[in-house]
Tab-separated table of C-alpha atoms (C1' of nucleotides) in Angstrom:
chain	number	residue	atom	x	y	z
A	199	MET	CA	3.571	31.995	-8.493
A	200	ASP	CA	5.615	34.079	-5.997
A	201	PRO	CA	9.295	33.446	-6.237
A	202	LEU	CA	10.928	31.823	-3.226
A	203	THR	CA	13.304	33.589	-1.001
A	204	ASP	CA	16.772	32.330	-0.550
A	205	ARG	CA	16.065	30.891	2.854
A	206	GLN	CA	12.845	29.120	1.530
A	207	THR	CA	14.570	27.743	-1.332
A	208	GLU	CA	17.314	26.218	1.142
A	209	ILE	CA	14.544	24.650	3.277
A	210	LEU	CA	12.837	23.175	0.260
A	211	ARG	CA	16.125	21.638	-0.927
A	212	LEU	CA	16.703	20.345	2.483
A	213	ILE	CA	13.369	18.646	2.498
A	214	ARG	CA	14.186	17.015	-0.698
A	215	GLU	CA	17.560	15.955	0.476
A	216	MET	CA	16.494	14.501	3.831
A	217	THR	CA	13.617	12.698	1.987
A	218	GLU	CA	16.034	11.241	-0.344
A	219	VAL	CA	18.374	10.032	2.244
A	220	SER	CA	16.050	8.641	4.958
A	221	GLY	CA	13.196	7.658	2.754
A	222	PHE	CA	10.742	9.821	4.573
A	223	PRO	CA	10.402	13.616	4.903
A	224	PRO	CA	11.685	15.393	8.033
A	225	THR	CA	9.813	16.551	11.043
A	226	ARG	CA	9.756	20.321	12.028
A	227	ALA	CA	12.431	19.477	14.764
A	228	GLU	CA	14.531	17.768	12.356
A	229	ILE	CA	14.446	20.775	9.896
A	230	ALA	CA	15.108	23.051	12.732
A	231	ARG	CA	18.081	21.204	13.907
A	232	ALA	CA	19.547	20.832	10.443
A	233	MET	CA	19.154	24.573	9.799
A	234	GLY	CA	20.374	25.524	13.142
A	235	PHE	CA	17.230	26.996	14.422
A	236	ARG	CA	16.624	26.929	18.141
A	237	SER	CA	12.931	27.019	17.732
A	238	VAL	CA	10.820	24.410	15.944
A	239	ASN	CA	8.464	27.095	15.047
A	240	ALA	CA	11.045	28.680	12.707
A	241	ALA	CA	10.634	25.574	10.590
A	242	GLU	CA	6.910	25.691	10.973
A	243	GLN	CA	6.786	29.282	9.622
A	244	HIS	CA	9.031	28.330	6.557
A	245	LEU	CA	6.758	25.442	5.846
A	246	ARG	CA	3.556	27.602	5.942
A	247	ALA	CA	5.226	30.070	3.509
A	248	LEU	CA	6.310	27.340	1.189
A	249	GLU	CA	2.763	25.879	1.166
A	250	LYS	CA	1.253	29.406	0.460
A	251	LYS	CA	3.585	29.808	-2.398
A	252	GLY	CA	2.290	26.496	-3.812
A	253	VAL	CA	5.500	24.461	-3.891
A	254	LEU	CA	4.805	22.318	-0.852
A	255	GLU	CA	1.878	20.292	0.369
A	256	ILE	CA	1.260	19.951	4.175
A	257	LEU	CA	-1.098	17.108	5.283
A	258	ALA	CA	-2.683	18.405	8.490
A	259	GLY	CA	-2.232	16.191	11.510
A	260	ALA	CA	0.046	13.615	9.864
A	261	SER	CA	3.551	13.499	11.264
A	262	ARG	CA	6.103	14.121	8.416
A	263	GLY	CA	3.140	14.879	6.275
A	264	LEU	CA	5.196	16.853	3.784
A	265	ARG	CA	5.046	16.601	-0.081
A	266	VAL	CA	7.165	18.656	-2.366
A	267	ARG	CA	5.140	19.541	-5.376
A	268	ASP	CA	7.168	18.483	-8.114
A	269	PRO	CA	6.341	20.106	-11.461
A	270	ARG	CA	6.540	16.603	-12.847
A	271	PRO	CA	5.410	16.404	-16.485
A	272	ALA	CA	2.062	14.884	-16.695
A	273	LEU	CA	2.161	11.122	-16.205
A	274	ARG	CA	-0.004	10.405	-19.224
A	275	LEU	CA	2.992	9.720	-21.378
A	276	GLY	CA	1.819	8.704	-24.754
A	277	LYS	CA	-1.230	6.642	-24.901
A	278	LEU	CA	-0.826	5.116	-21.290
A	279	MET	CA	-3.177	5.271	-18.589
A	280	GLU	CA	-2.303	5.521	-14.994
A	281	LEU	CA	-4.920	3.601	-12.822
A	282	PRO	CA	-5.285	4.085	-9.190
A	283	VAL	CA	-5.485	1.078	-6.994
A	284	VAL	CA	-8.301	1.391	-4.605
A	285	GLY	CA	-8.179	-0.675	-1.379
A	286	ARG	CA	-10.624	-1.098	1.357
A	287	VAL	CA	-13.495	1.433	1.116
A	288	ALA	CA	-14.724	3.087	4.181
A	289	ALA	CA	-18.391	3.336	4.530
A	290	GLY	CA	-20.143	6.390	3.017
A	291	SER	CA	-17.117	7.848	1.155
A	292	PRO	CA	-16.683	7.697	-2.480
A	293	ILE	CA	-14.665	5.041	-4.000
A	294	LEU	CA	-12.054	7.359	-5.525
A	295	ALA	CA	-11.444	9.287	-2.431
A	296	GLU	CA	-7.681	9.829	-2.177
A	297	ALA	CA	-7.546	8.189	1.178
A	298	HIS	CA	-8.494	4.778	-0.538
A	299	VAL	CA	-5.741	5.025	-3.125
A	300	GLN	CA	-2.945	2.505	-2.304
A	301	GLY	CA	-1.013	2.844	-5.374
A	302	ARG	CA	-1.015	3.456	-9.017
A	303	TYR	CA	-0.176	1.311	-12.046
A	304	GLN	CA	0.441	2.279	-15.585
A	305	LEU	CA	-1.480	-0.068	-17.965
A	306	ASP	CA	-2.074	-0.536	-21.611
A	307	PRO	CA	-5.393	0.960	-22.524
A	308	ASN	CA	-5.874	-1.819	-25.094
A	309	LEU	CA	-5.917	-4.368	-22.349
A	310	PHE	CA	-9.549	-3.909	-21.311
A	311	THR	CA	-12.786	-3.002	-23.017
A	312	PRO	CA	-14.561	-0.989	-22.269
A	313	ARG	CA	-11.851	1.302	-20.553
A	314	ALA	CA	-10.828	0.561	-17.058
A	315	ASP	CA	-11.051	3.565	-14.792
A	316	TYR	CA	-9.493	2.151	-11.599
A	317	LEU	CA	-8.345	-1.050	-10.014
A	318	LEU	CA	-10.372	-2.298	-6.984
A	319	ARG	CA	-8.545	-4.704	-4.455
A	320	VAL	CA	-11.061	-7.534	-4.073
A	321	ARG	CA	-11.542	-8.764	-0.388
A	322	GLY	CA	-13.011	-12.148	0.432
A	323	MET	CA	-13.651	-15.290	-1.610
A	324	SER	CA	-17.271	-14.668	-2.674
A	325	MET	CA	-16.302	-14.652	-6.214
A	326	ARG	CA	-13.908	-17.573	-6.220
A	327	ASP	CA	-15.760	-19.530	-8.959
A	328	ALA	CA	-15.537	-16.653	-11.266
A	329	GLY	CA	-11.883	-16.780	-10.968
A	330	ILE	CA	-11.676	-13.733	-8.591
A	331	LEU	CA	-9.673	-14.437	-5.487
A	332	ASP	CA	-8.937	-12.603	-2.354
A	333	GLY	CA	-6.413	-9.982	-2.983
A	334	ASP	CA	-7.065	-9.723	-6.791
A	335	LEU	CA	-7.262	-6.421	-8.519
A	336	LEU	CA	-10.479	-5.992	-10.288
A	337	ALA	CA	-10.340	-3.527	-13.356
A	338	VAL	CA	-13.523	-1.395	-13.096
A	339	HIS	CA	-15.195	0.803	-15.749
A	340	ARG	CA	-17.090	3.416	-14.100
A	341	THR	CA	-20.803	3.417	-15.021
A	342	HIS	CA	-24.134	3.366	-13.201
A	343	GLU	CA	-25.711	1.023	-15.739
A	344	ALA	CA	-25.420	-2.766	-15.559
A	345	ARG	CA	-26.832	-5.521	-17.555
A	346	THR	CA	-27.656	-9.035	-16.217
A	347	GLY	CA	-24.697	-11.260	-16.275
A	348	GLN	CA	-22.163	-8.529	-15.799
A	349	ILE	CA	-19.880	-8.375	-12.771
A	350	VAL	CA	-20.563	-5.174	-10.854
A	351	VAL	CA	-19.086	-3.080	-8.135
A	352	ALA	CA	-22.139	-2.199	-6.001
A	353	ARG	CA	-22.688	-0.112	-3.009
A	354	LEU	CA	-25.291	-1.500	-0.577
A	355	ALA	CA	-25.843	0.252	2.737
A	356	ASP	CA	-22.457	1.892	2.558
A	357	GLU	CA	-20.904	-1.464	1.845
A	358	VAL	CA	-18.922	-1.903	-1.397
A	359	THR	CA	-19.250	-5.359	-2.895
A	360	VAL	CA	-18.318	-7.208	-6.180
A	361	LYS	CA	-21.024	-9.609	-7.398
A	362	ARG	CA	-22.708	-10.783	-10.543
A	363	PHE	CA	-25.523	-8.632	-11.466
A	364	ARG	CA	-29.069	-10.015	-12.455
A	365	ARG	CA	-32.240	-7.953	-12.840
A	366	ARG	CA	-35.874	-8.786	-13.276
A	367	GLY	CA	-38.083	-5.731	-13.293
A	368	HIS	CA	-37.747	-4.277	-9.787
A	369	ALA	CA	-35.904	-7.206	-8.431
A	370	VAL	CA	-32.229	-7.234	-8.539
A	371	GLN	CA	-29.990	-10.039	-7.398
A	372	LEU	CA	-26.473	-9.709	-6.500
A	373	LEU	CA	-24.988	-13.230	-6.973
A	374	PRO	CA	-21.755	-14.603	-5.383
A	375	GLU	CA	-19.926	-17.139	-7.299
A	376	ASN	CA	-19.212	-19.391	-4.342
A	377	ALA	CA	-21.674	-21.885	-2.861
A	378	ASP	CA	-20.621	-20.818	0.693
A	379	PHE	CA	-22.169	-17.328	0.199
A	380	GLU	CA	-25.676	-16.311	-0.045
A	381	PRO	CA	-27.117	-14.219	-3.056
A	382	ILE	CA	-28.271	-10.787	-1.981
A	383	GLU	CA	-31.852	-9.780	-3.025
A	384	VAL	CA	-32.594	-6.205	-3.639
A	385	ASP	CA	-36.004	-4.493	-4.271
A	386	LEU	CA	-35.418	-1.314	-6.113
A	387	ARG	CA	-38.595	0.128	-4.993
A	388	GLN	CA	-37.473	0.150	-1.300
A	389	ASP	CA	-33.801	-0.488	-1.070
A	390	SER	CA	-31.178	1.964	-2.262
A	391	LEU	CA	-28.595	0.181	-4.629
A	392	ALA	CA	-25.797	2.118	-6.286
A	393	ILE	CA	-23.869	0.613	-9.212
A	394	GLU	CA	-20.341	2.059	-9.146
A	395	GLY	CA	-19.175	0.463	-11.999
A	396	ILE	CA	-18.718	-2.923	-13.959
A	397	GLY	CA	-15.703	-5.349	-13.815
A	398	VAL	CA	-13.744	-5.422	-17.138
A	399	GLY	CA	-10.809	-7.407	-16.087
A	400	VAL	CA	-8.651	-9.025	-13.292
A	401	ILE	CA	-5.222	-8.758	-12.357
A	402	ARG	CA	-3.460	-11.119	-9.894
A	403	THR	CA	0.092	-10.334	-8.604
A	404	GLY	CA	2.184	-12.994	-7.265
A	405	ARG	CA	1.120	-13.181	-3.730
A	406	SER	CA	-2.232	-15.106	-4.094
A	407	LEU	CA	-1.125	-17.045	-6.989
B	23	MET	CA	17.205	-15.167	3.945
B	24	ASP	CA	13.896	-16.619	5.023
B	25	PRO	CA	11.189	-16.457	2.494
B	26	LEU	CA	8.380	-14.195	3.162
B	27	THR	CA	4.813	-15.403	3.908
B	28	ASP	CA	2.011	-14.285	1.606
B	29	ARG	CA	0.823	-11.849	4.371
B	30	GLN	CA	4.234	-10.378	4.862
B	31	THR	CA	4.585	-9.967	1.159
B	32	GLU	CA	1.371	-8.234	1.070
B	33	ILE	CA	2.441	-5.890	3.897
B	34	LEU	CA	5.610	-5.092	2.242
B	35	ARG	CA	3.946	-4.233	-1.048
B	36	LEU	CA	1.338	-2.047	0.726
B	37	ILE	CA	4.220	-0.135	2.415
B	38	ARG	CA	5.814	0.419	-1.023
B	39	GLU	CA	2.501	1.604	-2.577
B	40	MET	CA	1.473	3.811	0.168
B	41	THR	CA	4.960	5.359	0.307
B	42	GLU	CA	4.729	5.866	-3.381
B	43	VAL	CA	1.312	7.537	-3.335
B	44	SER	CA	1.672	9.791	-0.314
B	45	GLY	CA	5.307	10.556	-0.284
B	46	PHE	CA	6.213	9.053	3.074
B	47	PRO	CA	5.638	5.618	4.647
B	48	PRO	CA	2.532	4.685	6.428
B	49	THR	CA	2.057	4.403	10.320
B	50	ARG	CA	1.163	1.312	12.075
B	51	ALA	CA	-2.526	2.486	12.278
B	52	GLU	CA	-2.624	3.192	8.560
B	53	ILE	CA	-1.327	-0.138	7.772
B	54	ALA	CA	-3.866	-1.771	10.030
B	55	ARG	CA	-6.633	0.303	8.418
B	56	ALA	CA	-5.484	-0.617	4.962
B	57	MET	CA	-5.280	-4.314	5.827
B	58	GLY	CA	-8.608	-4.397	7.790
B	59	PHE	CA	-6.758	-5.102	11.082
B	60	ARG	CA	-8.725	-4.082	14.190
B	61	SER	CA	-5.457	-3.932	16.212
B	62	VAL	CA	-2.408	-1.652	15.360
B	63	ASN	CA	-0.314	-4.303	17.034
B	64	ALA	CA	-1.047	-6.742	14.064
B	65	ALA	CA	0.755	-4.344	11.960
B	66	GLU	CA	3.645	-3.914	14.541
B	67	GLN	CA	4.157	-7.618	14.456
B	68	HIS	CA	4.247	-7.774	10.748
B	69	LEU	CA	6.815	-5.137	10.639
B	70	ARG	CA	8.903	-6.966	13.289
B	71	ALA	CA	8.845	-10.108	11.209
B	72	LEU	CA	9.880	-8.272	8.031
B	73	GLU	CA	12.656	-6.517	9.875
B	74	LYS	CA	13.847	-9.812	11.243
B	75	LYS	CA	13.965	-11.165	7.701
B	76	GLY	CA	15.920	-8.380	6.428
B	77	VAL	CA	13.695	-6.733	4.031
B	78	LEU	CA	12.616	-3.729	6.163
B	79	GLU	CA	14.319	-1.230	8.252
B	80	ILE	CA	12.703	0.134	11.283
B	81	LEU	CA	14.121	3.408	12.698
B	82	ALA	CA	13.331	3.209	16.441
B	83	GLY	CA	11.298	6.027	17.667
B	84	ALA	CA	10.665	7.854	14.459
B	85	SER	CA	7.253	8.143	13.268
B	86	ARG	CA	6.833	6.540	9.848
B	87	GLY	CA	10.372	5.512	10.350
B	88	LEU	CA	10.085	2.578	7.812
B	89	ARG	CA	12.522	1.980	4.912
B	90	VAL	CA	12.019	-0.843	2.431
B	91	ARG	CA	15.484	-2.368	1.725
B	92	ASP	CA	16.060	-3.061	-1.948
B	93	PRO	CA	14.335	-0.047	-3.115
B	94	ARG	CA	13.314	-1.408	-6.450
B	95	PRO	CA	15.024	0.783	-9.035
B	96	ALA	CA	11.816	0.641	-11.016
B	97	LEU	CA	11.313	4.355	-11.508
B	98	ARG	CA	8.294	5.378	-13.583
B	99	LEU	CA	10.364	7.524	-16.094
B	100	GLY	CA	8.696	5.770	-19.099
B	101	LYS	CA	10.482	2.615	-18.192
B	102	LEU	CA	7.646	0.428	-19.284
B	103	MET	CA	7.930	-3.070	-20.288
B	104	GLU	CA	6.442	-4.392	-23.465
B	105	LEU	CA	5.387	-7.883	-22.856
B	106	PRO	CA	4.767	-10.253	-25.746
B	107	VAL	CA	1.639	-12.411	-25.634
B	108	VAL	CA	2.299	-16.017	-26.335
B	109	GLY	CA	-0.533	-18.109	-27.697
B	110	ARG	CA	-0.634	-21.767	-28.574
B	111	VAL	CA	2.775	-23.250	-28.464
B	112	ALA	CA	3.666	-25.637	-31.277
B	113	ALA	CA	5.344	-28.702	-30.293
B	114	GLY	CA	9.241	-28.653	-30.316
B	115	SER	CA	9.617	-24.979	-30.825
B	116	PRO	CA	10.690	-22.427	-28.171
B	117	ILE	CA	8.061	-20.591	-26.526
B	118	LEU	CA	9.219	-17.079	-27.533
B	119	ALA	CA	9.411	-18.027	-31.167
B	120	GLU	CA	8.092	-15.159	-33.045
B	121	ALA	CA	5.235	-17.311	-34.616
B	122	HIS	CA	3.586	-17.646	-31.297
B	123	VAL	CA	3.504	-13.935	-30.521
B	124	GLN	CA	-0.174	-12.780	-30.746
B	125	GLY	CA	0.351	-9.385	-29.586
B	126	ARG	CA	2.267	-7.033	-27.100
B	127	TYR	CA	1.055	-5.241	-24.163
B	128	GLN	CA	2.793	-2.477	-22.171
B	129	LEU	CA	2.694	-3.035	-18.495
B	130	ASP	CA	3.954	-1.306	-15.256
B	131	PRO	CA	7.175	-3.157	-14.168
B	132	ASN	CA	6.057	-2.709	-10.612
B	133	LEU	CA	3.068	-5.037	-11.070
B	134	PHE	CA	4.690	-8.383	-10.767
B	135	THR	CA	7.538	-9.672	-8.722
B	136	PRO	CA	9.666	-11.249	-9.771
B	137	ARG	CA	9.678	-9.609	-13.276
B	138	ALA	CA	7.277	-10.927	-15.907
B	139	ASP	CA	8.999	-11.679	-19.182
B	140	TYR	CA	6.020	-12.670	-21.300
B	141	LEU	CA	2.273	-13.312	-21.023
B	142	LEU	CA	1.059	-16.923	-21.760
B	143	ARG	CA	-2.416	-17.405	-23.073
B	144	VAL	CA	-3.696	-20.117	-20.845
B	145	ARG	CA	-5.896	-22.999	-22.524
B	146	GLY	CA	-8.262	-25.140	-20.739
B	147	MET	CA	-9.829	-25.103	-17.221
B	148	SER	CA	-7.203	-27.390	-15.450
B	149	MET	CA	-6.232	-24.537	-13.066
B	150	ARG	CA	-9.687	-23.349	-12.561
B	151	ASP	CA	-9.565	-23.563	-8.659
B	152	ALA	CA	-6.399	-21.461	-8.603
B	153	GLY	CA	-8.451	-18.811	-10.356
B	154	ILE	CA	-6.765	-19.309	-13.719
B	155	LEU	CA	-9.444	-19.719	-16.358
B	156	ASP	CA	-9.505	-20.522	-20.004
B	157	GLY	CA	-8.274	-17.490	-22.013
B	158	ASP	CA	-6.506	-15.812	-19.073
B	159	LEU	CA	-3.116	-14.374	-19.514
B	160	LEU	CA	-0.458	-15.871	-17.189
B	161	ALA	CA	2.443	-13.478	-16.425
B	162	VAL	CA	5.551	-15.784	-16.544
B	163	HIS	CA	9.008	-15.217	-15.253
B	164	ARG	CA	11.644	-17.050	-17.228
B	165	THR	CA	13.482	-19.424	-15.043
B	166	HIS	CA	14.435	-23.132	-14.968
B	167	GLU	CA	14.126	-23.471	-11.253
B	168	ALA	CA	10.901	-23.969	-9.371
B	169	ARG	CA	9.983	-24.613	-5.893
B	170	THR	CA	7.201	-26.885	-4.439
B	171	GLY	CA	3.974	-24.843	-4.415
B	172	GLN	CA	4.733	-22.499	-7.412
B	173	ILE	CA	2.798	-22.554	-10.637
B	174	VAL	CA	4.969	-23.524	-13.337
B	175	VAL	CA	4.985	-23.401	-17.093
B	176	ALA	CA	6.308	-26.799	-17.995
B	177	ARG	CA	7.185	-28.554	-21.131
B	178	LEU	CA	6.621	-32.354	-21.223
B	179	ALA	CA	7.177	-34.310	-24.251
B	180	ASP	CA	6.729	-31.217	-26.550
B	181	GLU	CA	3.580	-30.204	-24.647
B	182	VAL	CA	3.562	-26.736	-22.774
B	183	THR	CA	1.276	-26.954	-19.785
B	184	VAL	CA	0.556	-24.753	-16.794
B	185	LYS	CA	0.285	-26.751	-13.313
B	186	ARG	CA	1.264	-26.450	-9.658
B	187	PHE	CA	4.638	-27.735	-8.951
B	188	ARG	CA	5.548	-30.243	-6.324
B	189	ARG	CA	8.929	-32.062	-5.860
B	190	ARG	CA	9.970	-34.753	-3.665
B	191	GLY	CA	13.577	-35.889	-4.640
B	192	HIS	CA	13.432	-37.353	-8.071
B	193	ALA	CA	9.651	-37.427	-8.177
B	194	VAL	CA	7.985	-34.337	-9.567
B	195	GLN	CA	4.207	-33.902	-9.539
B	196	LEU	CA	2.469	-31.462	-11.866
B	197	LEU	CA	-0.908	-30.887	-10.172
B	198	PRO	CA	-4.011	-29.431	-11.888
B	199	GLU	CA	-6.222	-27.347	-9.628
B	200	ASN	CA	-9.406	-28.894	-10.737
B	201	ALA	CA	-10.772	-32.262	-9.590
B	202	ASP	CA	-11.771	-33.109	-13.156
B	203	PHE	CA	-8.051	-33.501	-14.027
B	204	GLU	CA	-5.344	-35.972	-13.107
B	205	PRO	CA	-2.055	-35.098	-11.612
B	206	ILE	CA	0.940	-35.705	-13.806
B	207	GLU	CA	3.778	-37.757	-12.265
B	208	VAL	CA	7.167	-37.330	-13.617
B	209	ASP	CA	10.325	-39.341	-12.722
B	210	LEU	CA	13.290	-36.992	-13.299
B	211	ARG	CA	15.579	-40.090	-13.817
B	212	GLN	CA	13.664	-41.324	-16.873
B	213	ASP	CA	11.377	-38.592	-18.079
B	214	SER	CA	12.445	-35.314	-19.464
B	215	LEU	CA	10.854	-32.304	-17.867
B	216	ALA	CA	11.746	-28.734	-18.751
B	217	ILE	CA	10.702	-25.833	-16.674
B	218	GLU	CA	10.085	-22.848	-18.859
B	219	GLY	CA	9.193	-20.296	-16.042
B	220	ILE	CA	6.964	-19.817	-13.219
B	221	GLY	CA	3.736	-17.830	-12.832
B	222	VAL	CA	3.953	-14.645	-11.348
B	223	GLY	CA	0.491	-13.166	-12.072
B	224	VAL	CA	-2.789	-13.421	-13.953
B	225	ILE	CA	-4.543	-11.048	-16.238
B	226	ARG	CA	-7.980	-11.462	-17.378
B	227	THR	CA	-9.506	-9.093	-20.026
B	228	GLY	CA	-13.284	-8.605	-20.323
B	229	ARG	CA	-14.202	-11.518	-22.638
B	230	SER	CA	-13.880	-14.470	-20.112
B	231	LEU	CA	-15.083	-12.276	-17.205
C	228	DC	C1'	3.752	-32.738	24.538
C	229	DT	C1'	6.133	-28.418	24.506
C	230	DC	C1'	8.076	-24.964	21.839
C	231	DC	C1'	8.306	-21.765	18.220
C	232	DG	C1'	6.574	-18.957	14.425
C	233	DT	C1'	2.538	-16.808	12.202
C	234	DA	C1'	-1.510	-14.074	12.777
C	235	DC	C1'	-4.147	-11.749	15.039
C	236	DT	C1'	-7.399	-8.779	19.254
C	237	DG	C1'	-7.231	-5.276	22.840
C	238	DT	C1'	-5.605	-2.062	26.141
C	239	DG	C1'	-2.552	1.031	27.846
C	240	DT	C1'	1.862	4.198	28.311
C	241	DC	C1'	4.976	7.393	26.893
C	242	DT	C1'	6.756	10.595	23.607
C	243	DA	C1'	7.623	12.391	19.069
C	244	DC	C1'	5.349	15.613	16.557
C	245	DA	C1'	2.178	19.264	14.764
C	246	DT	C1'	0.405	23.304	15.730
C	247	DT	C1'	-0.810	27.510	18.273
C	248	DC	C1'	0.138	31.701	20.939
C	249	DA	C1'	3.081	35.613	22.288
C	250	DG	C1'	6.962	38.306	21.266
C	251	DC	C1'	11.223	40.684	18.960
C	252	DA	C1'	13.953	42.612	14.961
C	253	DG	C1'	14.695	44.218	10.143
C	254	DT	C1'	13.226	45.765	5.555
C	255	DG	C1'	10.653	47.608	2.005
C	256	DA	C1'	6.311	49.882	0.420
C	257	DA	C1'	2.277	53.302	0.800
D	252	DT	C1'	4.444	56.195	10.282
D	253	DT	C1'	1.905	52.435	9.956
D	254	DC	C1'	1.529	48.102	7.559
D	255	DA	C1'	2.845	43.671	5.649
D	256	DC	C1'	6.264	40.243	5.185
D	257	DT	C1'	10.469	37.739	6.315
D	258	DG	C1'	12.955	35.428	9.939
D	259	DC	C1'	13.517	34.088	13.896
D	260	DT	C1'	13.067	32.790	20.025
D	261	DG	C1'	10.584	30.256	23.501
D	262	DA	C1'	6.891	27.881	25.699
D	263	DA	C1'	2.703	25.343	25.803
D	264	DT	C1'	-0.861	22.054	24.279
D	265	DG	C1'	-3.023	17.993	22.463
D	266	DT	C1'	-2.705	14.189	19.857
D	267	DA	C1'	-0.663	10.964	16.405
D	268	DG	C1'	1.954	7.259	16.639
D	269	DA	C1'	5.541	3.938	18.479
D	270	DC	C1'	5.733	0.242	21.384
D	271	DA	C1'	5.014	-2.913	25.361
D	272	DC	C1'	2.147	-6.374	27.690
D	273	DA	C1'	-1.445	-9.853	27.887
D	274	DG	C1'	-4.259	-12.944	25.267
D	275	DT	C1'	-6.190	-16.428	21.590
D	276	DA	C1'	-5.568	-19.534	17.883
D	277	DC	C1'	-3.507	-22.542	14.686
D	278	DG	C1'	0.111	-25.406	12.489
D	279	DG	C1'	4.752	-27.492	12.123
D	280	DA	C1'	9.142	-29.349	14.344
D	281	DG	C1'	11.437	-31.688	17.757
DNA sequence: CTCCGTACTGTGTCTACATTCAGCAGTGAA
DNA sequence: TTCACTGCTGAATGTAGACACAGTACGGAG
C-alpha cells in the first residue's frame, strides 16, 4: 500500500479525533474548517486520496459516510463466532446483504447445534406458541434443506418469513404457531420456495421480556 | 429519569447497533426503514422522546447528529463474560452454589441490559405465554429489587421459581403466564419472599425449538 | 370530559452535504 | 518538456436529511 503523505496522515488523524469527540465522522466542510481550507473541495480531494490508498472507506451519497479502515486484528478471537444481526429484509435482496446487518454479537459456538450463521430479528407474532415473539433473535443455520418439523427461514415471493416446515411430496406447508394466522400452502411444481436456513435457537433481549 | 417505553428502548438499541456497524449514527430515514415505519416523522418523534428523557443527545441541524448518552463502556476487546448455567436449585442452598453449575457459556456483554449474571435453566411451562419454555435458559441479573411487570427469579419456601412480579403495598403476586397455572399470592408481612434476580433475556438452544 | 403522552402516517420546506467542474501552482520523474 | 501527483481556490448542482405542520388512534390521569 502506498504510504500516506504528511498532509494525508494529518487528515486521517483529524477524522479519527473528530469521530471520537462528536460520536460521528465529520463532513467535508467540517474537515475544511478544521484544517483551515477555504474550499470544501480540498477536503474532498484528500478523502479521495485516502480512499485510493485503502485506509478510508467512503460511502457514496451518505452524509458523514466515512469509515477509517482500522487494521483491527481479526475479530475471530479464540474460538468465538461473531454473528451478524439481520433486521428487516428488503424484497429481492440476499439476507446477508450488508444493508440489513443491524449489529454483531459474539457468541459461544457451543451454544447452538448445528452452528448458527446469523441472527434474524423476528417480526410479528405468527410463531408465538413456539415461544418466538416479536423482536426475538432467531439463530439461523444456513442451509437449503429442511425436514418436516423444523423451523425454517423461507423466502416466498420476495418475502422472508419464519414458519414451521412440513413436506408431503410436492406439497409444502409453512405452518405458523398461532391460531390467528393461516398456514401457507406451497406447491413445489408451480411456486418458488427458497429455504434460507433452519432455526437452531432463540435469543430474547430484555425489551420484549 | 423517566423509564423508557419498550419501543423507545428498541430505538435506542437500534441506534447503538447501527452506529457500531456503520461507524456513524443513522438518519431518521434509516431508523424508519429499519423499524418498518412508513413515515420518517415516527423516527423523529421517538428521538425527541429519547432526548427529553435524557438518554440521547440531538445536535440540531447536523445530519446524523445523534449521540447516545452513557456510551456503554463495553468495548469488544475480548471482554467477554463467561456466564454459569444454573440447573435445578436444591432447597435451601444459594443459587450460584458450584453444585448447581451445569456449564458455562461465553456471551457478548452487549446482549443484555442490564448485565446478565447467570443463566438459569427454566423448568416447566408456567411461563409459556411469555415465550419462556421448558428447558430455556433465562438470563438473570442479580438484584433484590423488582418492579411490577418484571420477570423475577424468586425464592419461596426454599423453592426457586420464575414468575412475573406484581406488587401492591404488602401484597405481592407471582403470576404465571399460562392459564393452567395459578397465581401465587404472598403477604410480605407474614411470608418470606426473596427476589434472587430479574430476567433480562432468554436463550433457547436447538433441542426445545 | 379534557388533556397529555405514546405511537404512528403523510406532506412539505429548507439547508446541510456530497460531489462535480474549472482552474492555478509546485515538485519530481521520464 | 510533458506528464502525473500533491495541494489547494471557487462556484455550482442535486439530493440526502433535519424538521415543522397536520392528522389519526389509543390509553391513562385528573
